[in-house]
Short mmCIF file of C-alpha atoms and ligand atoms in Angstrom, two decimals:
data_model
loop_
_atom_site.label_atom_id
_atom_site.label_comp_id
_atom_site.label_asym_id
_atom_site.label_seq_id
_atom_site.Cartn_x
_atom_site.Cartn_y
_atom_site.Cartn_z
CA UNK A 1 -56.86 9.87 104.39
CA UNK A 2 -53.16 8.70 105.52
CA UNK A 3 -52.29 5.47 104.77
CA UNK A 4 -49.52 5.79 107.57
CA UNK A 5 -49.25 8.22 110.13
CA UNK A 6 -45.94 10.12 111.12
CA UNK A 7 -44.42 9.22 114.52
CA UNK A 8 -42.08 12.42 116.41
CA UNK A 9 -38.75 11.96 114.98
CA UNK A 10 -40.38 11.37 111.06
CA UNK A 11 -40.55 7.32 111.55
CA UNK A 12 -44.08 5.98 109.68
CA UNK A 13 -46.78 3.19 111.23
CA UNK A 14 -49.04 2.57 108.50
CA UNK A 15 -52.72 3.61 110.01
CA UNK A 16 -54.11 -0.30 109.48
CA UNK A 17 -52.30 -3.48 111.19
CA UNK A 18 -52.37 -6.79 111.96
CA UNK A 19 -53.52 -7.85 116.06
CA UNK A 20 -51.96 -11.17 117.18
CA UNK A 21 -52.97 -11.01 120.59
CA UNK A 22 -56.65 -13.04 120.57
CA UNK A 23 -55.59 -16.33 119.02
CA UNK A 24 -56.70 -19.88 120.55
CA UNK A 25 -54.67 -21.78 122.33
CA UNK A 26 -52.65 -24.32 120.46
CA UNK A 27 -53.66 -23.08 117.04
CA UNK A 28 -50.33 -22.33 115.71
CA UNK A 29 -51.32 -23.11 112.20
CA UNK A 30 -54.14 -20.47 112.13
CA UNK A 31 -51.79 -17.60 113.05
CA UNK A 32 -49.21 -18.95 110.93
CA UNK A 33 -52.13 -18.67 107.79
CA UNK A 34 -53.80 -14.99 109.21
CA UNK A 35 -50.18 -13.55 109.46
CA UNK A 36 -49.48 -15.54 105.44
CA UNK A 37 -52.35 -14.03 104.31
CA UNK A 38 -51.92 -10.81 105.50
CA UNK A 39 -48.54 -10.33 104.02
CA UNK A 40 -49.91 -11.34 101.00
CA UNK A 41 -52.81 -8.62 101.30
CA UNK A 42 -50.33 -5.60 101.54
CA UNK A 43 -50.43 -5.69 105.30
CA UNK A 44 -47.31 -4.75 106.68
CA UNK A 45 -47.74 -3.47 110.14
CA UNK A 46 -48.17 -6.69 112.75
CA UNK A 47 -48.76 -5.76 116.40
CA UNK A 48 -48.08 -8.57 118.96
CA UNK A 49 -46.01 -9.12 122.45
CA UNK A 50 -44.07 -11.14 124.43
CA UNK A 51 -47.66 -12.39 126.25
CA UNK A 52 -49.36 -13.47 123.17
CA UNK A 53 -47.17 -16.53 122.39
CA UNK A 54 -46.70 -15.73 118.74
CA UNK A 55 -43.73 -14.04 118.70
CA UNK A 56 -42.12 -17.35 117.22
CA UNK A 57 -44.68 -17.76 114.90
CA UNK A 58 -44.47 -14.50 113.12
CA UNK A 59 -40.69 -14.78 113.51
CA UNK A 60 -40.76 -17.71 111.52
CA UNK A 61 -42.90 -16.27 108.61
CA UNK A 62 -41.21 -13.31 108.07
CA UNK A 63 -38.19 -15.39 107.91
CA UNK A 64 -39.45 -17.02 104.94
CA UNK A 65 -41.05 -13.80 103.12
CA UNK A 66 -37.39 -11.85 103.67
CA UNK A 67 -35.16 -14.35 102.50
CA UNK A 68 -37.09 -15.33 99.33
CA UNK A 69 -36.94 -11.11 98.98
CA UNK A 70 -40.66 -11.34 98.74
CA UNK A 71 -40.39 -7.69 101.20
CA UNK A 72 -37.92 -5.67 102.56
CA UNK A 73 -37.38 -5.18 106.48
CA UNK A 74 -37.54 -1.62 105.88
CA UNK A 75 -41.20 -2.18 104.68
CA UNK A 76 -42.30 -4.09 107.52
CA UNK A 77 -43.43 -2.74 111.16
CA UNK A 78 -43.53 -4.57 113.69
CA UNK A 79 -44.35 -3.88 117.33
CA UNK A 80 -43.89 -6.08 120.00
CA UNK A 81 -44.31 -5.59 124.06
CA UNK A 82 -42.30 -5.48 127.25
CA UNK A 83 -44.64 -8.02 129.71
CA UNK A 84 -45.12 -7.27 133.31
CA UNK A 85 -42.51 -9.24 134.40
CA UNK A 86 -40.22 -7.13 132.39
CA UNK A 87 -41.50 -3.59 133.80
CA UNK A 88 -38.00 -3.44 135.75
CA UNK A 89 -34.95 -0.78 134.36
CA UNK A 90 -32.65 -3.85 134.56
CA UNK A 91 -34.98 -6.48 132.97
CA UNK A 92 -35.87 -4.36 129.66
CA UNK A 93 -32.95 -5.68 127.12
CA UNK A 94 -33.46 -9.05 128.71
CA UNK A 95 -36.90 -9.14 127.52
CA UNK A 96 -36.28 -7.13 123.96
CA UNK A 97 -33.39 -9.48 122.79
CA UNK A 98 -35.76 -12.82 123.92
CA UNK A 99 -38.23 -11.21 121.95
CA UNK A 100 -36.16 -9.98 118.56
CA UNK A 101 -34.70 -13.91 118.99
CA UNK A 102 -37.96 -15.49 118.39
CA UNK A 103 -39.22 -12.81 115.92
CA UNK A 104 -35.44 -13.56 114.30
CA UNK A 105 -35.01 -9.66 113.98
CA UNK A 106 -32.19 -7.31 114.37
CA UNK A 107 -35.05 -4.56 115.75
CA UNK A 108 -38.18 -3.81 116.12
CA UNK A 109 -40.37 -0.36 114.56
CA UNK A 110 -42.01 -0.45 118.06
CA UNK A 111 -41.03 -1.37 121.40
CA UNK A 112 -43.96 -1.08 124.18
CA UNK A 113 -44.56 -1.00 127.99
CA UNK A 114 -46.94 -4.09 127.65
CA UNK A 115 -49.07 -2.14 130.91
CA UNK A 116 -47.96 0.22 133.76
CA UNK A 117 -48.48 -2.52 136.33
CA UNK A 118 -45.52 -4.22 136.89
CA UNK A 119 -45.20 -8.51 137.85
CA UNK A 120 -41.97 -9.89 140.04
CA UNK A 121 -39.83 -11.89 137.90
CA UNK A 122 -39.73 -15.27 138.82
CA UNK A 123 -38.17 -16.25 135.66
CA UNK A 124 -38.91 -15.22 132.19
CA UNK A 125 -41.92 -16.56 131.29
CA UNK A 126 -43.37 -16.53 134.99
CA UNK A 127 -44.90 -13.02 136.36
CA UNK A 128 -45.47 -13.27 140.28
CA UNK A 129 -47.20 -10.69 142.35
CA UNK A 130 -48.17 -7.09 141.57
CA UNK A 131 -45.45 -4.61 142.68
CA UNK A 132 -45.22 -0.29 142.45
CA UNK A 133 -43.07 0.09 139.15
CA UNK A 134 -40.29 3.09 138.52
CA UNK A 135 -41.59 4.06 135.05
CA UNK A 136 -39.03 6.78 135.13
CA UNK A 137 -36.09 4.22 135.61
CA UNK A 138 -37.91 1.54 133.07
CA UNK A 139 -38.12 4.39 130.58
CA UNK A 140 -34.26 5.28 130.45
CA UNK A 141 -33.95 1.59 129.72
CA UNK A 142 -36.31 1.63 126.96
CA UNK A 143 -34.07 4.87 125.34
CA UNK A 144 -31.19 2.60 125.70
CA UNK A 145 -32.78 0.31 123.53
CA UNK A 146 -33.03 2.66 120.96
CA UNK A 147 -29.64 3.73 121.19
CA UNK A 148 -29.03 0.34 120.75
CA UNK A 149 -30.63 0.17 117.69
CA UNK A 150 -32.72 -2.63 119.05
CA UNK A 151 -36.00 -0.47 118.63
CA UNK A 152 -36.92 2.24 115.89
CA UNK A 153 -39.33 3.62 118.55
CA UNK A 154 -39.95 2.97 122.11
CA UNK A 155 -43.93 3.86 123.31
CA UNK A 156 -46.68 2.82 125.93
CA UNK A 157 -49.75 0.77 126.50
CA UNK A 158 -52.51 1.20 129.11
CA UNK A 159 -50.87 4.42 130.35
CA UNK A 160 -53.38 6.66 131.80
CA UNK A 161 -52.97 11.07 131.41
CA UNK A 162 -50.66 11.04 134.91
CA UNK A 163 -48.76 7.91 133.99
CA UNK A 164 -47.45 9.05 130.44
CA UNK A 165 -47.01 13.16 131.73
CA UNK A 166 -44.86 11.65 134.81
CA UNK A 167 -42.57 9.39 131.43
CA UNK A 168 -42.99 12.48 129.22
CA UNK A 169 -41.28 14.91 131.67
CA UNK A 170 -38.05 12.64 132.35
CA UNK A 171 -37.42 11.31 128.58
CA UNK A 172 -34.81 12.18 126.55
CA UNK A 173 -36.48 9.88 124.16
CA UNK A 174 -40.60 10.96 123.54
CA UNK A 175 -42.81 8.03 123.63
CA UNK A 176 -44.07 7.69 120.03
CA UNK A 177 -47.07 5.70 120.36
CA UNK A 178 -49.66 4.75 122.79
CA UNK A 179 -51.77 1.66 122.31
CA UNK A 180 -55.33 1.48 123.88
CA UNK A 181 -58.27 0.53 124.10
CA UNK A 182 -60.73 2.53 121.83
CA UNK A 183 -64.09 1.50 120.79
CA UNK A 184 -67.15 2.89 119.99
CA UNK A 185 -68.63 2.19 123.25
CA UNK A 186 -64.86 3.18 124.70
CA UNK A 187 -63.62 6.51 122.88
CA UNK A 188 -61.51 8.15 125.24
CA UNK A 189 -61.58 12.04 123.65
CA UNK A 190 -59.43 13.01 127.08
CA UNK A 191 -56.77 11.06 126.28
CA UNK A 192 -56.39 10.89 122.40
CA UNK A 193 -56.06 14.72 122.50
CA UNK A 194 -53.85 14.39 125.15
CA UNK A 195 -51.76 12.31 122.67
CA UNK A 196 -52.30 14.00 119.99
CA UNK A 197 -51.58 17.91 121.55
CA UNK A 198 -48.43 15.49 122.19
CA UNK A 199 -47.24 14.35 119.05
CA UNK A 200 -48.36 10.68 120.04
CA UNK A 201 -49.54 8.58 117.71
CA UNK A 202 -52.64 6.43 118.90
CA UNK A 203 -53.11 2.85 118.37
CA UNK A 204 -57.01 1.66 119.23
CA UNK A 205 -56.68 -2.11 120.08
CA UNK A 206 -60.39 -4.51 120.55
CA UNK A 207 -61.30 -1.72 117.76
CA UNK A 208 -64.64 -4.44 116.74
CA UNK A 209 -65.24 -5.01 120.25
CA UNK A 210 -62.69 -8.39 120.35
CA UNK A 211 -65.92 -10.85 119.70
CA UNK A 212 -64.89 -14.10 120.66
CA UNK A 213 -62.62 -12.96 123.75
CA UNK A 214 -64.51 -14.32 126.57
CA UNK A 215 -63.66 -17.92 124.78
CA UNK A 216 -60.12 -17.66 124.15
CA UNK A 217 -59.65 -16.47 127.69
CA UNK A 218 -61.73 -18.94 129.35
CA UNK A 219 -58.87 -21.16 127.13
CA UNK A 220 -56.05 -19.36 129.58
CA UNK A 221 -57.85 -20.01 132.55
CA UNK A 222 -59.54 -16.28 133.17
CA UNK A 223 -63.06 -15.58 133.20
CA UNK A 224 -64.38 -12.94 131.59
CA UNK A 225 -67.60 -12.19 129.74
CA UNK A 226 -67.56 -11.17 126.24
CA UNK A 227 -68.34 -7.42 125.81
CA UNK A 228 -71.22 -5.73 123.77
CA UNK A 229 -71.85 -7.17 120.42
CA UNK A 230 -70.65 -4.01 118.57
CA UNK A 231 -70.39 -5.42 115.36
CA UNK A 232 -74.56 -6.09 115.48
CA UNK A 233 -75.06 -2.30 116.58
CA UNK A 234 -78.10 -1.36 114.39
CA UNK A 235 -76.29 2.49 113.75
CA UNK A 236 -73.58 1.07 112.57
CA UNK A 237 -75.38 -1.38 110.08
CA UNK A 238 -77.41 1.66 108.94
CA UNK A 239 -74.13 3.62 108.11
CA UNK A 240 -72.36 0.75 106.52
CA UNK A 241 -75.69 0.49 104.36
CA UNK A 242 -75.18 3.96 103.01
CA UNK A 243 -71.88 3.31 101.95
CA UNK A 244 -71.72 -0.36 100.65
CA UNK A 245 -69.44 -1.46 103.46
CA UNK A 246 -69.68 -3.82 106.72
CA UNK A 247 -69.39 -2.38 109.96
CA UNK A 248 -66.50 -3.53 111.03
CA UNK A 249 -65.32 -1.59 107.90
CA UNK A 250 -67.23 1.42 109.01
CA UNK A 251 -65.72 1.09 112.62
CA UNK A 252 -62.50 1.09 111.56
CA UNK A 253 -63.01 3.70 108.63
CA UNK A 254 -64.26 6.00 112.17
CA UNK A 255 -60.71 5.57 114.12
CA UNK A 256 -58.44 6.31 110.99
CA UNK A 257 -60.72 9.20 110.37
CA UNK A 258 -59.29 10.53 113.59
CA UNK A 259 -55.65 9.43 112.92
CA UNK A 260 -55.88 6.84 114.77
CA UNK A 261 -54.02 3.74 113.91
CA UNK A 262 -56.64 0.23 113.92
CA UNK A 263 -54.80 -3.24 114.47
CA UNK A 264 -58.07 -5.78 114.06
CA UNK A 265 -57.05 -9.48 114.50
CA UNK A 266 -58.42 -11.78 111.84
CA UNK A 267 -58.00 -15.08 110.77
CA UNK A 268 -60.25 -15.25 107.72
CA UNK A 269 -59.01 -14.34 104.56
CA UNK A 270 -62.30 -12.64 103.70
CA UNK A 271 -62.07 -10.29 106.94
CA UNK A 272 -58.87 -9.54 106.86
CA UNK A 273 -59.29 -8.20 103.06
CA UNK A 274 -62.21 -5.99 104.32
CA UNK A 275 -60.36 -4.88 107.01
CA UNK A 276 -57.19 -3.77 105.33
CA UNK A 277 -59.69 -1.96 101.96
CA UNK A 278 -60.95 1.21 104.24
CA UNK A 279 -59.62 3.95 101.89
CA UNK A 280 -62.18 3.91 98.93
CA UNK A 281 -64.70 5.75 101.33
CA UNK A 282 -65.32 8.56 103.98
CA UNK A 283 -67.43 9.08 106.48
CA UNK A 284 -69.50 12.49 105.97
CA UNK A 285 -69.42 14.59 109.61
CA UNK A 286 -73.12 13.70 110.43
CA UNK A 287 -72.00 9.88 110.40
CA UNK A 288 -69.03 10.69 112.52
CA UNK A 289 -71.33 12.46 115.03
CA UNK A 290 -73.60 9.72 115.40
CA UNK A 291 -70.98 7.51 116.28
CA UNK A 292 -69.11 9.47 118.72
CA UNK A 293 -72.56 9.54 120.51
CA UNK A 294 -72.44 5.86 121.08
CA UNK A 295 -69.90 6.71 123.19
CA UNK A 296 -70.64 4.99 127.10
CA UNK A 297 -67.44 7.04 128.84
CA UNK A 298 -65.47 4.33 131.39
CA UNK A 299 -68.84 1.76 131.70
CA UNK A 300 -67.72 1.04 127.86
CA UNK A 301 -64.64 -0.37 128.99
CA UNK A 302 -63.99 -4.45 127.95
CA UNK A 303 -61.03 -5.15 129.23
CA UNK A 304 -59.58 -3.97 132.65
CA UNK A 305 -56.74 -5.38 133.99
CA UNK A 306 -58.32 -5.97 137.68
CA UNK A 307 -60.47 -8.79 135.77
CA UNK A 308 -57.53 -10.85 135.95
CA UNK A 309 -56.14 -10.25 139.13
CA UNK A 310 -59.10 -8.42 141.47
CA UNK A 311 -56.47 -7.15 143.55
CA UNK A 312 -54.91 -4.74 140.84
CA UNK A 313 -58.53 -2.13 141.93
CA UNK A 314 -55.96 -1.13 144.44
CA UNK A 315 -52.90 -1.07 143.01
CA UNK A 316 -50.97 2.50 142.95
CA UNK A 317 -50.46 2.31 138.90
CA UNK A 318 -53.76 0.88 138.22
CA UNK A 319 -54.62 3.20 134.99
CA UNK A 320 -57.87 3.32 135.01
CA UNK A 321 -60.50 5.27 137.58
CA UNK A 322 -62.13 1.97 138.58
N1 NAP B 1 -52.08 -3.56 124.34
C1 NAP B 1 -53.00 -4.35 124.88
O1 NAP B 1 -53.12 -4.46 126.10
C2 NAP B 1 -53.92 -5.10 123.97
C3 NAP B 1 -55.08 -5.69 124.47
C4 NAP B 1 -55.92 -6.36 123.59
C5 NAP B 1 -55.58 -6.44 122.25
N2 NAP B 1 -54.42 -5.90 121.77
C6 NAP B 1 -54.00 -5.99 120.34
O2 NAP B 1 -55.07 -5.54 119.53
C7 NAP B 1 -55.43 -6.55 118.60
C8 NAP B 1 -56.89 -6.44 118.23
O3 NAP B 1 -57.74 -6.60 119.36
P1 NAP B 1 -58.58 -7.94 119.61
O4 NAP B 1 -57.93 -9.07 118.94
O5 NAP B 1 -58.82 -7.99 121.09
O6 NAP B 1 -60.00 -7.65 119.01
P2 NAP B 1 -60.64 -7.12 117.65
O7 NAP B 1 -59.63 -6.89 116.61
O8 NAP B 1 -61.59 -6.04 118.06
O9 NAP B 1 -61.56 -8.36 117.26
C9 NAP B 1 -61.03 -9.57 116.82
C10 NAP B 1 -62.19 -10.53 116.58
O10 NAP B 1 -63.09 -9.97 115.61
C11 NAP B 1 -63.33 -10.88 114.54
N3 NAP B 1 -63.29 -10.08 113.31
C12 NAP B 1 -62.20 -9.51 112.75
N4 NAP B 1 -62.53 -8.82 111.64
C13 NAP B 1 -63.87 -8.97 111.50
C14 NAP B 1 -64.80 -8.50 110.54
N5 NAP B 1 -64.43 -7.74 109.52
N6 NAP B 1 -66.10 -8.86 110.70
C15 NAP B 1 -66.50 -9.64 111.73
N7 NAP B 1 -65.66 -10.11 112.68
C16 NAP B 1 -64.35 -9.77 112.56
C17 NAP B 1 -62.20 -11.89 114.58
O11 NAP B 1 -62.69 -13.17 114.24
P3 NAP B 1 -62.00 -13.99 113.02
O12 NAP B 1 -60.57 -14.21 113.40
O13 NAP B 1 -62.82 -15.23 112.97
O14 NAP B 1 -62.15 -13.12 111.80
C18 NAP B 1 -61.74 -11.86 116.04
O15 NAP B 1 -62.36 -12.86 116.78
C19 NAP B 1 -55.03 -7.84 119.34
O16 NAP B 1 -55.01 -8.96 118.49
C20 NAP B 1 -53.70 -7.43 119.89
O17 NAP B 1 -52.71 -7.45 118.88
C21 NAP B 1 -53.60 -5.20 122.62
#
């Protein structure tokens, strides 16, 4: 199985990465050490955004591992995400450049529409009220940051079927990626063949089922419960038996089977190794079967945007059917 997978213009994302997105407030040190210690795994794929706050952070590490010529830039890729605020044609390079500054990078492998849903800008770190976005206009923006050699490869996140046809149709530029959520309980078969019949590589983000989330957001003020524990899932343990391995192992061994790219978030050395080692074993078809049936369609769904701001239900690019 692919170790990387092959984006539309021959640019590679290798198929496991690091998620920086679920850290706790005010624990700089801990992402400093998960992002350390995943370099020194063999990771070299590190999702994160302009919302997470650890732009800087990472910035600052890979610093340090490409001027001691530890790696190469051309073997890292890195992904980072326009925020809501930004989802405006004449606000994209504004947001890119503030984000290649604190990553101290010349470009990103992966630029991203953070969600459809675009914010007001009040100012660059403060989103206001919900407003209808032009992703047509936002997406010309996002080519010229290619052109400007600012981003490898321009993509989405939280687009819905409609949404991504409607960017599809009026790009000059194909969008090469489109992160999601996908977990067991969440598989979304509509829209990864949609991607795929496309030539667009899927990222499944909250792969393990983000334990832990309902803290860290309760941290930043939102309240929302934690999902299902998947990683207790009693099929799952009984698979990973077979084979030796956990089931977070066996979760993520599922998505890559179906070339789709995984980016778990860990800060434990020990979970990040097991994470990353998911290409000594396969899943035989029977196992795969029993796992897509734990699919539970749209009631699987953890996070939806409208559980931050209710009014969003409403909202003319709100992706998902409720
Ligand atoms: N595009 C978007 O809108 C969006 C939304 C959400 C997330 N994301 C991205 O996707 C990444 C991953 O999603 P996520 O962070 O929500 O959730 P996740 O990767 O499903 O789960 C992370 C949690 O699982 C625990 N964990 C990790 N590996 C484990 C293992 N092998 N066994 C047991 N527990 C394990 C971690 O705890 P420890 O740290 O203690 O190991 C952490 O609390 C994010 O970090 C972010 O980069 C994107």
């Amino acid at each position: 199985m692919a170790k990387y997978q092959t984006m539309i213009g021959g640019y590679k994302i290798p198929s496991v990465g690091l998620g920086t997105g679920t850290f706790e407030k005010g624990k700089e040190e801990v992402v400093e050490n998960a992002v350390n210690a995943a370099l020194e795994l063999g990771y070299r794929h590190i999702d994160t955004a302009f919302m997470y706050d650890t732009e800087e952070i990472i910035g600052r590490v890979l610093k340090r591992w490409l001027s001691s010529g530890k790696i190469k830039r051309e073997d890292l890729f890195i992904t980072t995400k326009l925020p809501n605020q930004g989802v405006f044609a004449d606000k994209v390079e504004l947001f890119l450049k503030r984000s290649l500054e604190l990553l101290q990078l010349d470009y990103v492998d992966l630029y991203l529409i953070h969600t459809p849903i675009a914010m007001e800008f009040i100012d660059i770190n403060t989103p206001g009220k919900p407003v209808v976005a032009d992703h047509v206009a936002v997406w010309k923006a996002m080519e010229q940051q290619v052109d400007a050699g600012r981003a490898k490869t321009i993509g989405l996140s939280n687009f819905n079927i409609k949404q991504i046809e409607k960017v599809i149709q009026s790009s000059r530029i194909k969008p090469a990626s489109l992160q999601i959520e996908l977990t067991v309980c969440l598989q979304q078969p509509e829209l990864v063949k949609f991607c795929h019949d496309n030539d667009i590589v899927v990222v499944s983000y909250s792969s393990l089922g983000s334990p832990g989330i309902g803290k860290i957001l309760a941290q930043k003020g939102f309240d929302m419960p934690d999902g299902p524990n998947i990683l207790g899932d009693e099929t799952l343990k009984k698979i990973g038996a077979k084979y030796g391995k956990s089931t977070a192992q066996v979760i993520l061994r599922f998505f890559i089977q179906k070339n789709i790219v995984v980016i778990p978030k860990s800060s434990n050395p020990t979970r990040l190794e097991e994470n990353f080692n998911l290409f000594d074993f396969s899943l035989s078809m029977d196992d795969v079967k029993e796992i897509e049936n734990l699919d539970k369609g749209e009631s699987g769904r953890l996070f939806r945007l409208s559980q931050f701001i209710p009014s969003l239900k409403e909202h003319l690019d709100y992706p998902y059917p409720y």
